[in-house]
Amino acid sequence: MRILVTGGAGFIGSNFARLAVRKGHDVLVFDKLTYAGNMENIRDLLDPGKIEFVQGDVCDARAVREAVRGCDGIVHFAAATHVDRSILEAGTFVQTDVVGTYVVLEAARQENVGRVVHISTDELYGESGPKPSREDSPLWPKSPYAASKAGADRLAYSYHATYDLPVVITRCVNNYGPYQHPEKAIPLFTICALVGHPLPVYGSGRNRREWIHVDDHTEALLAVLRAKGLEGETFNIGTGERKSTLEIAQAVVDAVGKPRGLISRVADRPGHVKSHAVDSGKIRRRIGWKPTRRFAAGLPEAVRWFVEHPAWWRKTVTDAGRAYFEERYPGLVPAVEKLGASG
Ligand code: NAD
Ligand code: TYD
């Protein structure tokens, strides 16, 4: 199968591309290479010619249509993804996540693509109630990121309902694992712990998220891409493993072998969702997928990846992401640079 992977130089997209190649598929990565896109994430695939790569913007209809032509399936990851950044620059999120998704869907329709997997998120449910959110739960997104993704999610559904485009929508919980951008909580906490910088826990530290290892997510996506008869369906993807921010910070410092005293409370995020939790029974029943990694084993393994790849995160923090880290986490960039200078 020839698969177009939009956003394939980012965290989940690059892990998905690696899995798809391993399973014998032809992969074309289409990515704008924003601050979040990184060629190093796909270097091992690109250099030996295992994938093709096109640098382009999902909002550029002509470039997207050219990339889509001849593909059997599209997995649409490309998006602006960080909640904190969406609070600072909502317009980028509306443009990339909503308009970019429209452009991808339109190209898929014109080129008669056989399957489009639209990567949505559990963030669009907003606060989960006493019970985990189901696929038919109401959508109450709280951040510009979540609201933009909600728009994209419903637009993707509308292309199935209106034009019969074979779209499947997935809403996954928080991912962790190799190549995750250091602006996200687990890599950020890991880097802080490694360089001896306080771990910035927002507010009470009691906000909870459901966590999945990126390999479990990408396995689910490949299964969804290949399964027959799911057109127009939406699937939550989750593990049932919910952790507070404080528990995450503690697990990270424990894995790195640093004192818990490094954990510090900072001002809360505006609109900070208290709890995200999904019911992922539907995907388990319909396609037989289930996660294979427990958080207790997966988290230390992910932390170890960052310990073993200091050049990767040092460059990300001090290069494309520099201004953002300097503004939000004073002292972190010099600490990272000092570590670089000392080896
Ligand atoms: P990421 O920020 O690591 O990667 C996003 C990629 O998209 C980058 O390579 C970036 O260069 C690219 N991109 C951004 N704007 C683009 C544009 N205009 N045109 C082309 N490419 C563009 O994000 P991620 O964590 O890998 O998330 C991937 C997808 O999964 C997103 O759609 C996100 O909403 C969704 N998702 C993420 C999580 C999570 O926990 N990370 C959970 C659920 C869903
Ligand atoms: P994040 O990785 O940004 O993902 P999301 O907002 O999509 O869930 O954050 C995960 C949790 O960690 C969330 O509750 C916010 C919290 N957090 C902090 O406490 N401090 C930080 O510096 C960051 C980036 C996140």
Coordinates of C-alpha atoms and ligand atoms in Angstrom, one line a residue:
M1 CA 0.0 0.0 0.0
R2 CA 1.3 3.5 -0.8
I3 CA 0.6 5.7 2.2
L4 CA 0.9 9.5 2.4
V5 CA 1.9 10.4 5.9
T6 CA 1.3 14.1 6.5
G7 CA 3.3 15.5 9.5
G8 CA 5.6 12.5 9.2
A9 CA 8.6 14.4 10.5
G10 CA 6.9 15.0 13.8
F11 CA 6.7 12.7 16.8
I12 CA 3.9 10.3 16.1
G13 CA 4.1 10.6 12.3
S14 CA 7.8 9.5 12.3
N15 CA 7.1 6.6 14.5
F16 CA 4.1 5.6 12.3
A17 CA 6.3 5.9 9.1
R18 CA 8.9 3.6 10.7
L19 CA 6.2 1.0 11.5
A20 CA 4.6 1.2 8.1
V21 CA 7.9 0.7 6.3
R22 CA 8.6 -2.3 8.6
K23 CA 5.3 -3.8 7.5
G24 CA 6.2 -3.5 3.9
H25 CA 4.3 -0.3 2.8
D26 CA 5.5 2.5 0.5
V27 CA 5.6 5.7 2.5
L28 CA 5.6 9.3 1.3
V29 CA 6.1 11.8 4.1
F30 CA 4.7 15.3 3.5
D31 CA 5.8 17.8 6.1
K32 CA 6.3 21.6 6.3
L33 CA 9.1 21.2 8.8
T34 CA 7.9 23.7 11.3
Y35 CA 9.8 24.0 14.6
A36 CA 8.2 20.7 15.5
G37 CA 9.2 18.8 12.4
N38 CA 12.7 17.3 12.4
M39 CA 14.5 15.5 9.7
E40 CA 16.5 13.6 12.3
N41 CA 13.3 11.9 13.3
I42 CA 13.2 10.1 9.9
R43 CA 17.0 10.1 9.1
D44 CA 17.2 6.3 9.5
L45 CA 14.4 5.9 6.9
L46 CA 15.4 8.6 4.5
D47 CA 19.1 8.0 4.0
P48 CA 18.7 4.4 3.0
G49 CA 15.9 5.4 0.6
K50 CA 13.2 3.6 2.6
I51 CA 10.7 6.5 2.3
E52 CA 10.1 9.5 0.1
F53 CA 9.9 13.0 1.5
V54 CA 8.3 16.2 0.3
Q55 CA 8.6 19.4 2.2
G56 CA 5.3 21.2 1.9
D57 CA 2.4 22.9 3.7
V58 CA -0.9 21.1 4.1
C59 CA -2.6 24.4 3.4
D60 CA -1.1 24.4 -0.1
A61 CA -3.7 22.8 -2.2
R62 CA -1.6 22.2 -5.3
A63 CA 1.3 20.6 -3.4
V64 CA -1.0 18.4 -1.4
R65 CA -2.9 17.2 -4.5
E66 CA 0.4 16.3 -6.1
A67 CA 1.5 14.3 -3.0
V68 CA -1.9 12.6 -2.7
R69 CA -1.9 11.4 -6.4
G70 CA -1.2 7.7 -6.6
C71 CA -1.6 7.0 -2.9
D72 CA -3.9 4.3 -1.7
G73 CA -4.2 5.7 1.8
I74 CA -3.6 8.9 3.8
V75 CA -2.8 9.1 7.5
H76 CA -3.2 12.8 8.3
F77 CA -1.1 13.8 11.3
A78 CA 0.1 17.2 10.3
A79 CA -1.1 19.8 12.8
A80 CA 0.0 22.5 15.2
T81 CA -0.2 20.4 18.4
H82 CA 0.9 22.1 21.6
V83 CA -1.9 23.4 23.9
D84 CA 0.4 26.1 25.5
R85 CA 1.4 27.4 22.1
S86 CA -2.3 27.5 21.0
I87 CA -2.9 29.9 23.9
L88 CA -0.2 32.2 22.5
E89 CA -1.1 31.9 18.8
A90 CA -4.5 30.5 18.1
G91 CA -4.5 31.6 14.5
T92 CA -1.8 29.1 13.5
F93 CA -3.9 26.3 14.9
V94 CA -7.1 27.3 13.1
Q95 CA -5.1 27.6 9.9
T96 CA -3.1 24.4 10.1
D97 CA -5.5 22.1 11.8
V98 CA -8.8 23.2 10.3
V99 CA -7.9 24.7 6.9
G100 CA -5.1 22.2 6.4
T101 CA -7.4 19.3 7.1
Y102 CA -9.9 20.7 4.6
V103 CA -7.2 20.8 1.9
V104 CA -6.2 17.2 2.6
L105 CA -9.8 16.0 2.5
E106 CA -10.5 17.8 -0.7
A107 CA -7.4 16.4 -2.4
A108 CA -8.4 12.9 -1.2
R109 CA -11.8 13.4 -2.7
Q110 CA -10.5 14.6 -6.0
E111 CA -7.9 11.8 -6.3
N112 CA -10.4 9.0 -5.1
V113 CA -8.1 7.9 -2.3
G114 CA -9.2 4.5 -0.8
R115 CA -8.8 5.3 2.9
V116 CA -8.2 8.5 4.9
V117 CA -7.3 8.1 8.6
H118 CA -7.8 11.4 10.3
I119 CA -5.8 11.8 13.4
S120 CA -7.9 13.5 15.9
T121 CA -7.5 13.7 19.7
D122 CA -9.3 13.0 23.0
E123 CA -8.6 16.7 23.9
L124 CA -11.8 17.6 22.0
Y125 CA -14.1 16.1 24.6
G126 CA -12.9 18.7 27.2
E127 CA -13.4 17.6 30.8
S128 CA -14.3 13.9 31.1
G129 CA -17.1 13.4 33.5
P130 CA -17.5 10.7 36.1
K131 CA -17.3 8.2 33.2
P132 CA -14.6 8.1 30.5
S133 CA -15.6 9.8 27.2
R134 CA -17.1 7.6 24.5
E135 CA -17.1 8.3 20.8
D136 CA -20.6 9.7 21.1
S137 CA -19.9 12.0 24.1
P138 CA -20.4 15.7 23.6
L139 CA -17.4 17.8 22.4
W140 CA -16.5 20.7 24.7
P141 CA -12.9 21.6 23.7
K142 CA -11.3 24.1 26.1
S143 CA -8.1 25.2 24.3
P144 CA -7.7 26.7 20.8
Y145 CA -5.8 23.6 19.9
A146 CA -8.6 21.3 21.0
A147 CA -11.3 23.5 19.3
S148 CA -9.3 23.5 16.1
K149 CA -9.0 19.7 16.2
A150 CA -12.7 19.5 16.9
G151 CA -13.4 21.5 13.8
A152 CA -11.1 19.2 11.8
D153 CA -12.6 16.1 13.3
R154 CA -16.1 17.1 12.3
L155 CA -15.0 18.3 8.8
A156 CA -13.5 14.9 8.2
Y157 CA -16.8 13.2 9.2
S158 CA -18.7 15.6 6.9
Y159 CA -16.6 14.5 4.0
H160 CA -17.7 10.9 4.6
A161 CA -21.4 11.9 5.2
T162 CA -21.5 14.3 2.2
Y163 CA -19.1 12.9 -0.4
D164 CA -18.8 9.3 0.8
L165 CA -15.1 9.7 1.3
P166 CA -13.7 6.6 3.1
V167 CA -12.6 8.5 6.2
V168 CA -11.9 6.9 9.6
I169 CA -11.3 9.2 12.6
T170 CA -9.2 8.2 15.6
R171 CA -9.1 10.1 19.0
C172 CA -6.1 9.0 21.0
V173 CA -5.0 9.9 24.5
N174 CA -1.7 11.5 25.5
N175 CA 1.3 9.8 23.8
Y176 CA 4.9 9.4 25.1
G177 CA 8.0 7.8 23.5
P178 CA 11.0 8.4 21.3
Y179 CA 11.2 11.7 19.3
Q180 CA 8.5 13.5 21.3
H181 CA 9.1 17.2 21.1
P182 CA 10.7 18.6 24.3
E183 CA 7.9 21.2 24.8
K184 CA 5.6 18.3 25.9
A185 CA 5.4 17.3 29.5
I186 CA 7.3 14.0 29.6
P187 CA 10.3 15.0 27.5
L188 CA 10.4 18.5 29.2
F189 CA 10.4 16.9 32.7
T190 CA 13.0 14.4 31.6
I191 CA 15.3 17.1 30.2
C192 CA 14.8 19.3 33.3
A193 CA 15.7 16.3 35.5
L194 CA 18.8 15.5 33.4
V195 CA 20.1 19.1 33.6
G196 CA 19.1 19.7 37.2
H197 CA 16.4 22.3 36.3
P198 CA 13.2 22.5 38.4
L199 CA 10.4 20.4 36.8
P200 CA 7.5 23.0 36.2
V201 CA 4.3 21.3 37.3
Y202 CA 1.2 23.5 36.5
G203 CA -1.1 24.4 39.4
S204 CA -2.1 21.7 41.8
G205 CA -0.4 18.9 39.9
R206 CA -3.6 16.9 40.2
N207 CA -4.7 17.3 36.6
R208 CA -5.0 13.8 35.1
R209 CA -4.3 12.5 31.6
E210 CA -4.5 9.0 30.1
W211 CA -1.2 7.9 28.7
I212 CA -0.2 5.5 25.8
H213 CA 3.2 4.5 24.4
V214 CA 3.5 5.8 20.9
D215 CA 4.2 2.2 19.6
D216 CA 0.8 1.1 20.8
H217 CA -0.9 4.1 19.1
T218 CA 0.9 3.5 15.7
E219 CA -0.1 -0.2 15.8
A220 CA -3.7 0.8 16.3
L221 CA -3.5 3.3 13.4
L222 CA -2.0 0.7 11.0
A223 CA -4.8 -1.7 12.0
V224 CA -7.4 1.0 11.4
L225 CA -5.9 1.9 8.0
R226 CA -6.0 -1.7 6.8
A227 CA -9.3 -2.9 8.3
K228 CA -12.3 -3.1 5.9
G229 CA -15.7 -1.5 6.5
L230 CA -14.9 1.2 9.0
E231 CA -15.9 4.2 6.8
G232 CA -17.3 7.1 8.7
E233 CA -16.5 5.5 12.1
T234 CA -14.7 7.2 15.0
F235 CA -12.5 5.3 17.4
N236 CA -11.1 6.3 20.8
I237 CA -7.6 4.9 21.4
G238 CA -6.5 4.6 25.0
T239 CA -5.1 2.4 27.8
G240 CA -7.2 3.2 30.8
E241 CA -3.9 4.2 32.6
R242 CA -4.5 7.7 34.1
K243 CA -1.9 9.6 35.9
S244 CA -1.7 13.1 37.5
T245 CA 1.0 15.5 36.5
L246 CA 2.6 15.1 39.8
E247 CA 2.7 11.3 39.4
I248 CA 4.4 11.8 36.0
A249 CA 7.0 14.2 37.4
Q250 CA 7.8 11.8 40.2
A251 CA 8.1 8.8 37.8
V252 CA 10.5 10.8 35.6
V253 CA 12.8 12.0 38.4
D254 CA 12.8 8.5 39.8
A255 CA 13.7 7.0 36.4
V256 CA 16.5 9.5 36.0
G257 CA 17.7 9.0 39.6
K258 CA 17.2 12.6 40.7
P259 CA 15.7 13.9 43.9
R260 CA 11.9 14.6 44.0
G261 CA 12.8 18.0 45.4
L262 CA 13.4 19.1 41.8
I263 CA 9.7 19.1 41.3
S264 CA 8.3 22.6 41.5
R265 CA 4.8 24.1 41.2
V266 CA 4.3 27.0 38.8
A267 CA 1.3 29.1 37.7
D268 CA -1.5 27.0 36.1
R269 CA -2.3 26.8 32.4
P270 CA -5.3 28.9 31.4
G271 CA -8.3 26.6 30.7
H272 CA -6.3 23.6 32.0
V273 CA -8.4 20.5 31.6
K274 CA -8.7 18.6 34.9
S275 CA -9.2 15.2 33.5
H276 CA -9.0 13.5 30.1
A277 CA -10.1 9.8 30.0
V278 CA -11.6 7.7 27.2
D279 CA -13.5 4.5 26.8
S280 CA -11.6 2.6 24.2
G281 CA -13.8 -0.5 24.2
K282 CA -15.0 0.1 20.6
I283 CA -11.6 -0.3 18.9
R284 CA -10.9 -3.3 21.1
R285 CA -14.2 -5.0 20.1
R286 CA -14.2 -4.0 16.4
I287 CA -10.6 -4.6 15.3
G288 CA -9.2 -6.5 18.2
W289 CA -6.4 -4.0 19.0
K290 CA -5.2 -3.6 22.6
P291 CA -2.2 -1.9 24.1
T292 CA 0.8 -4.0 25.0
R293 CA 2.8 -1.7 27.2
R294 CA 2.1 -0.8 30.8
F295 CA 3.0 2.7 31.8
A296 CA 5.2 1.4 34.7
A297 CA 7.5 -0.2 32.1
G298 CA 7.0 2.2 29.1
L299 CA 7.8 5.4 31.0
P300 CA 11.3 4.4 32.2
E301 CA 12.0 3.0 28.7
A302 CA 11.0 6.4 27.1
V303 CA 13.1 8.3 29.6
R304 CA 16.0 6.1 28.7
W305 CA 15.6 7.1 25.1
F306 CA 16.1 10.7 26.0
V307 CA 19.1 9.8 28.2
E308 CA 20.7 8.1 25.3
H309 CA 19.9 10.9 22.7
P310 CA 21.2 14.1 24.3
A311 CA 22.3 15.6 20.9
W312 CA 18.7 15.2 19.6
W313 CA 17.0 17.2 22.4
R314 CA 19.9 19.6 23.0
K315 CA 19.5 20.8 19.4
T316 CA 15.7 21.0 19.6
V317 CA 15.8 23.1 22.7
T318 CA 18.7 25.4 21.7
D319 CA 17.8 25.8 18.0
A320 CA 14.3 25.9 16.5
G321 CA 12.6 25.9 19.9
R322 CA 15.0 28.3 21.6
A323 CA 12.9 31.5 21.9
Y324 CA 9.9 29.5 23.3
F325 CA 12.0 27.7 25.9
E326 CA 13.8 31.0 26.9
E327 CA 10.5 32.8 27.4
R328 CA 8.7 30.1 29.3
Y329 CA 11.4 28.3 31.3
P330 CA 14.1 30.8 32.3
G331 CA 17.4 29.1 33.0
L332 CA 16.6 25.9 31.1
V333 CA 18.4 26.8 27.8
P334 CA 21.7 27.8 29.6
A335 CA 21.5 24.6 31.6
V336 CA 21.1 22.6 28.5
E337 CA 24.0 24.4 26.8
K338 CA 26.2 23.9 29.8
L339 CA 25.5 20.2 29.7
G340 CA 26.5 20.3 26.0
A341 CA 29.7 22.1 26.7
S342 CA 30.6 19.7 29.5
G343 CA 30.0 16.7 27.3
Ligands
NAD1 P1 4.2 17.1 16.4 O1 4.0 18.5 16.8 O2 5.4 16.3 17.0 O3 4.3 16.9 14.8 C1 3.5 17.7 14.0 C2 4.1 17.6 12.6 O4 3.3 18.3 11.7 C3 5.5 18.3 12.5 O5 6.4 17.5 11.8 C4 5.3 19.6 11.7 O6 6.4 20.0 11.0 C5 4.1 19.2 10.9 N1 3.3 20.3 10.4 C6 2.9 21.3 11.2 N2 2.2 22.2 10.4 C7 2.3 21.8 9.2 C8 1.8 22.2 7.9 N3 1.1 23.4 7.8 N4 2.0 21.5 6.8 C9 2.6 20.3 6.9 N5 3.2 19.8 8.0 C10 3.0 20.5 9.2 O7 2.8 16.4 16.8 P2 2.5 14.9 17.3 O8 2.5 14.9 18.7 O9 3.3 13.9 16.5 O10 1.0 14.8 16.8 C11 0.6 14.3 15.5 C12 -0.9 14.3 15.4 O11 -1.5 13.5 16.4 C13 -1.6 15.7 15.5 O12 -2.6 15.7 14.6 C14 -2.1 15.7 16.9 O13 -3.2 16.5 17.1 C15 -2.5 14.2 17.1 N6 -2.5 13.7 18.5 C16 -1.3 13.9 19.3 C17 -1.3 13.3 20.6 C18 -0.1 13.4 21.5 O14 -0.2 13.0 22.6 N7 1.0 13.9 21.0 C19 -2.5 12.7 21.1 C20 -3.6 12.6 20.3 C21 -3.6 13.1 19.0
TYD2 P1 1.2 18.3 27.6 O1 2.3 17.4 27.4 O2 1.3 19.7 27.1 O3 -0.1 17.6 26.9 P2 -1.7 18.0 26.9 O4 -1.8 19.4 27.3 O5 -2.0 17.8 25.5 O6 -2.3 17.1 27.8 O7 0.8 18.3 29.1 C1 0.4 17.1 29.8 C2 0.0 17.5 31.2 O8 1.2 18.1 31.9 C3 -1.0 18.6 31.3 O9 -1.9 18.4 32.3 C4 -0.3 19.9 31.5 C5 0.9 19.4 32.3 N1 2.2 20.3 32.1 C6 2.8 20.8 33.2 O10 2.3 20.7 34.4 N2 3.9 21.6 33.0 C7 4.4 21.8 31.8 O11 5.4 22.6 31.7 C8 3.8 21.2 30.6 C9 4.3 21.4 29.2 C10 2.6 20.4 30.9

